[in-house]
C-alpha positions as semicolon CSV with decimal commas, in nm:
position;residue;x (nm);y (nm);z (nm)
1;M;-1,308;-3,180;-3,541
2;K;-1,173;-2,991;-3,240
3;V;-1,408;-2,776;-3,025
4;Y;-1,260;-2,487;-2,848
5;Y;-1,435;-2,380;-2,526
6;D;-1,292;-2,188;-2,272
7;N;-1,070;-2,322;-2,086
8;D;-0,881;-2,373;-2,462
9;A;-0,940;-2,023;-2,525
10;S;-0,756;-1,655;-2,303
11;L;-0,889;-1,273;-2,320
12;T;-0,454;-1,168;-2,354
13;P;-0,442;-1,133;-2,706
14;L;-0,695;-0,867;-2,713
15;Q;-0,660;-0,709;-2,421
16;D;-0,391;-0,458;-2,489
17;K;-0,595;-0,388;-2,799
18;K;-0,805;-0,111;-2,952
19;I;-1,126;-0,260;-3,100
20;A;-1,322;-0,123;-3,370
21;V;-1,647;-0,275;-3,457
22;L;-1,806;-0,116;-3,747
23;G;-2,169;-0,129;-3,770
24;F;-2,435;-0,140;-3,529
25;G;-2,705;-0,358;-3,623
26;S;-2,786;-0,716;-3,518
27;Q;-2,463;-0,837;-3,504
28;G;-2,292;-0,549;-3,441
29;H;-2,457;-0,405;-3,093
30;A;-2,394;-0,733;-2,959
31;H;-2,030;-0,812;-3,062
32;S;-1,932;-0,454;-2,957
33;L;-2,162;-0,477;-2,617
34;N;-2,005;-0,853;-2,480
35;L;-1,679;-0,729;-2,593
36;H;-1,691;-0,428;-2,404
37;E;-1,840;-0,605;-2,110
38;S;-1,606;-0,861;-2,126
39;G;-1,353;-0,580;-2,025
40;L;-1,207;-0,502;-2,404
41;N;-1,126;-0,143;-2,520
42;V;-1,395;-0,111;-2,789
43;C;-1,552;0,139;-2,992
44;V;-1,798;0,165;-3,255
45;G;-1,725;0,287;-3,590
46;L;-2,062;0,453;-3,768
47;R;-2,132;0,717;-4,065
48;P;-2,205;1,062;-3,881
49;T;-2,527;1,034;-4,001
50;S;-2,623;0,733;-3,852
51;S;-2,947;0,680;-3,670
52;S;-2,737;0,435;-3,431
53;W;-2,534;0,677;-3,313
54;Q;-2,714;0,762;-3,032
55;K;-2,818;0,400;-2,969
56;A;-2,460;0,327;-2,915
57;E;-2,388;0,603;-2,745
58;A;-2,692;0,553;-2,495
59;A;-2,508;0,207;-2,441
60;G;-2,222;0,292;-2,328
61;L;-2,019;0,247;-2,615
62;V;-1,757;0,514;-2,724
63;V;-1,851;0,620;-3,105
64;K;-1,630;0,723;-3,388
65;D;-1,712;0,790;-3,754
66;I;-1,538;0,506;-3,928
67;E;-1,249;0,664;-4,042
68;D;-1,139;0,773;-3,719
69;A;-1,209;0,427;-3,567
70;V;-0,973;0,234;-3,808
71;K;-0,716;0,523;-3,743
72;W;-0,734;0,453;-3,396
73;A;-0,783;0,069;-3,375
74;D;-0,575;-0,222;-3,385
75;V;-0,834;-0,434;-3,456
76;I;-1,108;-0,373;-3,717
77;M;-1,460;-0,577;-3,716
78;I;-1,625;-0,504;-4,100
79;L;-2,009;-0,557;-3,952
80;L;-2,181;-0,398;-4,268
81;P;-2,427;-0,549;-4,536
82;D;-2,152;-0,798;-4,801
83;Q;-2,254;-0,542;-5,070
84;S;-2,151;-0,248;-4,882
85;Q;-1,819;-0,402;-4,730
86;K;-1,627;-0,344;-5,030
87;Q;-1,648;0,043;-5,114
88;V;-1,648;0,107;-4,703
89;Y;-1,289;-0,062;-4,734
90;E;-1,109;0,120;-5,071
91;K;-1,241;0,430;-4,929
92;Q;-1,257;0,428;-4,580
93;I;-1,037;0,114;-4,419
94;A;-0,772;0,044;-4,652
95;P;-0,620;0,429;-4,678
96;Y;-0,543;0,390;-4,261
97;L;-0,422;0,041;-4,230
98;K;-0,140;0,022;-4,061
99;D;0,143;-0,227;-4,025
100;G;0,036;-0,516;-3,781
101;D;-0,385;-0,460;-3,801
102;T;-0,628;-0,655;-3,760
103;L;-0,894;-0,703;-4,018
104;V;-1,210;-0,953;-3,882
105;F;-1,543;-1,012;-4,032
106;A;-1,836;-1,231;-3,940
107;H;-1,890;-1,459;-4,274
108;G;-1,641;-1,467;-4,537
109;F;-1,812;-1,325;-4,861
110;N;-1,604;-1,011;-4,911
111;I;-1,260;-1,195;-4,869
112;H;-1,294;-1,532;-5,056
113;Y;-1,500;-1,404;-5,380
114;K;-1,202;-1,106;-5,314
115;W;-1,400;-0,796;-5,322
116;I;-1,184;-0,759;-5,099
117;V;-0,803;-0,828;-5,117
118;P;-0,620;-0,667;-4,811
119;P;-0,225;-0,573;-4,843
120;K;0,026;-0,896;-4,701
121;N;0,127;-0,702;-4,385
122;V;-0,235;-0,729;-4,142
123;N;-0,401;-0,980;-4,036
124;V;-0,788;-1,141;-4,150
125;M;-0,966;-1,360;-3,915
126;M;-1,320;-1,457;-3,870
127;I;-1,545;-1,481;-3,552
128;A;-1,925;-1,638;-3,728
129;P;-2,176;-1,667;-3,460
130;K;-2,453;-1,914;-3,596
131;S;-2,689;-1,720;-3,466
132;P;-2,893;-1,332;-3,522
133;G;-2,750;-1,094;-3,309
134;H;-2,988;-1,032;-3,049
135;L;-2,898;-1,402;-2,934
136;V;-2,531;-1,370;-2,952
137;R;-2,652;-1,032;-2,719
138;R;-2,926;-1,250;-2,532
139;T;-2,737;-1,568;-2,435
140;Y;-2,444;-1,339;-2,325
141;L;-2,621;-1,180;-2,038
142;E;-2,767;-1,473;-1,944
143;G;-2,382;-1,591;-1,892
144;N;-2,409;-1,842;-2,183
145;G;-2,356;-1,792;-2,539
146;V;-2,408;-1,984;-2,905
147;P;-2,165;-2,152;-3,117
148;C;-1,934;-1,964;-3,323
149;L;-1,706;-2,059;-3,642
150;I;-1,383;-1,946;-3,651
151;A;-1,138;-1,881;-3,940
152;V;-0,801;-1,762;-4,032
153;Y;-0,707;-1,621;-4,382
154;Q;-0,412;-1,438;-4,320
155;D;-0,162;-1,456;-4,041
156;Y;0,094;-1,183;-4,029
157;S;0,142;-1,164;-3,660
158;G;0,136;-1,520;-3,572
159;N;-0,138;-1,516;-3,309
160;T;-0,459;-1,475;-3,513
161;K;-0,599;-1,779;-3,429
162;E;-0,552;-1,693;-3,027
163;M;-0,611;-1,344;-3,094
164;A;-1,037;-1,489;-3,332
165;L;-1,070;-1,783;-2,981
166;A;-1,008;-1,443;-2,728
167;W;-1,282;-1,245;-2,931
168;A;-1,489;-1,562;-2,944
169;K;-1,436;-1,585;-2,543
170;G;-1,574;-1,210;-2,533
171;I;-1,882;-1,284;-2,700
172;G;-1,952;-1,582;-2,472
173;G;-1,901;-1,839;-2,774
174;T;-1,649;-2,032;-2,604
175;K;-1,929;-2,154;-2,338
176;A;-2,094;-2,260;-2,628
177;G;-1,810;-2,447;-2,868
178;V;-1,547;-2,263;-3,081
179;I;-1,501;-2,423;-3,443
180;E;-1,246;-2,393;-3,663
181;T;-1,313;-2,360;-4,101
182;T;-1,177;-2,195;-4,324
183;F;-1,364;-1,870;-4,543
184;K;-1,420;-2,053;-4,846
185;D;-1,605;-2,338;-4,639
186;E;-1,801;-2,096;-4,412
187;T;-1,905;-1,885;-4,733
188;E;-2,021;-2,112;-4,937
189;T;-2,209;-2,368;-4,735
190;D;-2,355;-2,014;-4,563
191;L;-2,480;-1,963;-4,916
192;F;-2,624;-2,249;-5,035
193;G;-2,812;-2,303;-4,655
194;E;-2,913;-1,958;-4,658
195;Q;-3,069;-2,029;-5,063
196;A;-3,191;-2,401;-5,061
197;V;-3,269;-2,426;-4,770
198;L;-3,335;-2,189;-4,458
199;C;-3,474;-1,886;-4,654
200;G;-3,542;-2,007;-5,031
201;G;-3,640;-2,333;-4,980
202;S;-3,797;-2,318;-4,702
203;A;-3,997;-2,017;-4,768
204;E;-4,088;-2,155;-5,133
205;L;-4,217;-2,487;-4,938
206;V;-4,437;-2,254;-4,718
207;K;-4,603;-2,062;-5,020
208;A;-4,677;-2,383;-5,216
209;G;-4,854;-2,561;-4,918
210;F;-5,073;-2,216;-4,854
211;E;-5,130;-2,223;-5,240
212;V;-5,238;-2,599;-5,287
213;L;-5,472;-2,575;-4,959
214;T;-5,635;-2,210;-5,068
215;E;-5,635;-2,347;-5,446
216;A;-5,835;-2,656;-5,333
217;G;-6,115;-2,424;-5,129
218;Y;-6,023;-2,401;-4,747
219;P;-5,968;-2,135;-4,564
220;P;-5,657;-1,887;-4,531
221;E;-5,659;-1,869;-4,222
222;L;-5,602;-2,304;-4,150
223;A;-5,368;-2,297;-4,460
224;Y;-5,179;-2,037;-4,275
225;F;-5,162;-2,173;-3,888
226;E;-5,055;-2,538;-4,127
227;C;-4,821;-2,403;-4,366
228;M;-4,641;-2,151;-4,183
229;H;-4,712;-2,055;-3,804
230;E;-4,680;-2,425;-3,665
231;L;-4,345;-2,487;-3,888
232;K;-4,183;-2,283;-3,581
233;L;-4,307;-2,589;-3,329
234;I;-4,112;-2,819;-3,600
235;V;-3,787;-2,601;-3,576
236;D;-3,793;-2,601;-3,226
237;L;-3,803;-2,946;-3,231
238;Y;-3,519;-2,997;-3,480
239;Y;-3,338;-2,734;-3,288
240;E;-3,368;-2,911;-2,949
241;G;-3,254;-3,262;-3,021
242;G;-3,250;-3,339;-3,447
243;L;-3,471;-3,522;-3,661
244;S;-3,522;-3,775;-3,414
245;R;-3,667;-3,541;-3,156
246;M;-3,927;-3,420;-3,382
247;N;-4,040;-3,744;-3,498
248;Y;-4,055;-3,882;-3,114
249;S;-4,253;-3,546;-3,037
250;V;-4,542;-3,559;-3,332
251;S;-4,749;-3,827;-3,330
252;D;-4,753;-4,172;-3,504
253;T;-4,972;-4,012;-3,759
254;A;-4,788;-3,741;-3,827
255;E;-4,454;-3,995;-3,789
256;Y;-4,563;-4,207;-4,053
257;G;-4,681;-3,927;-4,297
258;G;-4,390;-3,717;-4,285
259;M;-4,130;-3,972;-4,345
260;T;-4,371;-4,145;-4,615
261;R;-4,495;-3,820;-4,859
262;G;-4,173;-3,600;-4,746
263;P;-3,952;-3,767;-5,005
264;R;-4,236;-3,714;-5,264
265;V;-4,191;-3,368;-5,200
266;I;-3,822;-3,370;-5,174
267;T;-3,728;-3,525;-5,497
268;E;-3,381;-3,662;-5,677
269;E;-3,443;-3,378;-5,904
270;T;-3,495;-3,099;-5,615
271;K;-3,150;-3,231;-5,514
272;K;-3,005;-3,189;-5,888
273;V;-3,115;-2,827;-5,855
274;M;-2,958;-2,788;-5,514
275;R;-2,632;-2,931;-5,688
276;Q;-2,643;-2,664;-5,955
277;I;-2,719;-2,408;-5,687
278;L;-2,417;-2,503;-5,509
279;K;-2,223;-2,494;-5,819
280;D;-2,332;-2,148;-5,881
281;V;-2,202;-2,056;-5,526
282;Q;-1,864;-2,233;-5,525
283;N;-1,759;-2,093;-5,922
284;G;-1,831;-1,702;-5,772
285;S;-2,122;-1,690;-6,067
286;F;-2,415;-1,608;-5,766
287;A;-2,168;-1,388;-5,612
288;E;-2,136;-1,181;-6,002
289;E;-2,481;-1,185;-6,014
290;W;-2,548;-0,986;-5,642
291;R;-2,264;-0,752;-5,768
292;K;-2,493;-0,656;-6,136
293;E;-2,766;-0,688;-5,912
294;N;-2,625;-0,443;-5,650
295;E;-2,498;-0,210;-5,923
296;S;-2,823;-0,212;-6,115
297;G;-2,988;-0,074;-5,833
298;L;-3,162;-0,401;-5,696
299;K;-3,448;-0,374;-5,950
300;L;-3,511;-0,759;-5,966
301;M;-3,474;-0,759;-5,581
302;E;-3,734;-0,458;-5,512
303;K;-3,954;-0,660;-5,781
304;L;-3,937;-1,007;-5,538
305;R;-3,975;-0,786;-5,244
306;K;-4,285;-0,661;-5,397
307;E;-4,476;-0,972;-5,470
308;N;-4,371;-1,138;-5,163
309;R;-4,546;-0,839;-4,933
310;E;-4,831;-0,915;-5,212
311;H;-4,854;-1,290;-5,111
312;P;-5,166;-1,363;-4,991
313;I;-4,988;-1,574;-4,720
314;E;-4,866;-1,242;-4,569
315;Q;-5,195;-1,095;-4,583
316;V;-5,361;-1,317;-4,396
317;G;-5,066;-1,374;-4,161
318;A;-5,018;-0,990;-4,048
319;K;-5,443;-1,034;-3,986
320;L;-5,355;-1,342;-3,780
321;R;-5,030;-1,229;-3,575
322;G;-5,197;-0,920;-3,475
323;M;-5,435;-1,156;-3,223
324;M;-5,138;-1,282;-3,081
325;S;-5,039;-0,985;-2,856
326;W;-4,693;-1,148;-2,666
327;L;-4,521;-1,203;-3,085
328;F;-4,559;-0,769;-3,057
329;K;-4,387;-0,791;-2,646
330;K;-4,096;-1,028;-2,799
331;N;-4,050;-0,868;-3,104
332;K;-4,014;-0,500;-2,959
333;K;-3,732;-0,644;-2,671
334;E;-3,541;-0,822;-2,911
335;E;-3,499;-0,508;-3,136
336;V;-3,331;-0,354;-2,869
337;G;-2,985;-0,198;-2,955
338;V;-3,046;-0,353;-3,305
């Protein structure tokens, strides 16, 4: 596997291009500002009623409505929610695409599952930073960057990979390292990771631990600290040096207890469920379920959101986090531009 760094990439393939970034959320504000400050010709495409319009202008960016941005641009990055991209593409992007234009994505979902089917006379590429947008922005301002994935789905012009590397360089990614992948592999591993580990698995593990402790009569505040609050300390150690770094840093008691009891929680049965989750991602059944959920008006999702908000760990957590003034200062700072 080759990793690309600053010396492997040049901004040249994008320097004569007009770049439209559609969306000014977490990733959108980071991509557009970083590219702009790297000297590239960037505008932001938004709905005229978007609450982000003034934010983007205040940040020094040119803002156009989506259709005008697409008509103007040679390179169009779609940084809208997965479930919104198909409709916006069909109504506001596809009618205005020109021969040799380039479509850019930060996630392969819509292309891989063919919710969006681009014409053959355009390039299609992906630049996917492996971090939230506020970190893409913050690390760039610090003179660094976050690791990125790039992929090429259609190479109509013959230099799409070079453009992808240029984009990664422009947002700071080549300072940390850029790995080439495919739309398929990025989409399937990303969805599996979110569902089985990062968002789904970890949340259910936290809630289950909290419930076991509180059902046994322990104070909910202690259960919150042990099962949620301190999880950040462990994840930071994973981030810095993997499992070995975590085990080296915790007490011998914690290390032994974790290594002997962890496999009793995450068993072969758990892995069987994970394999089925991966199959659902691979065969498109999750994508189809998500399409139908959106068409139904997100009824199940709103129900699940309500259940999460009302879980006791959320009530206890809100109270305890209210005592941690430093959290509010940090969160407020990182929301700027989103």
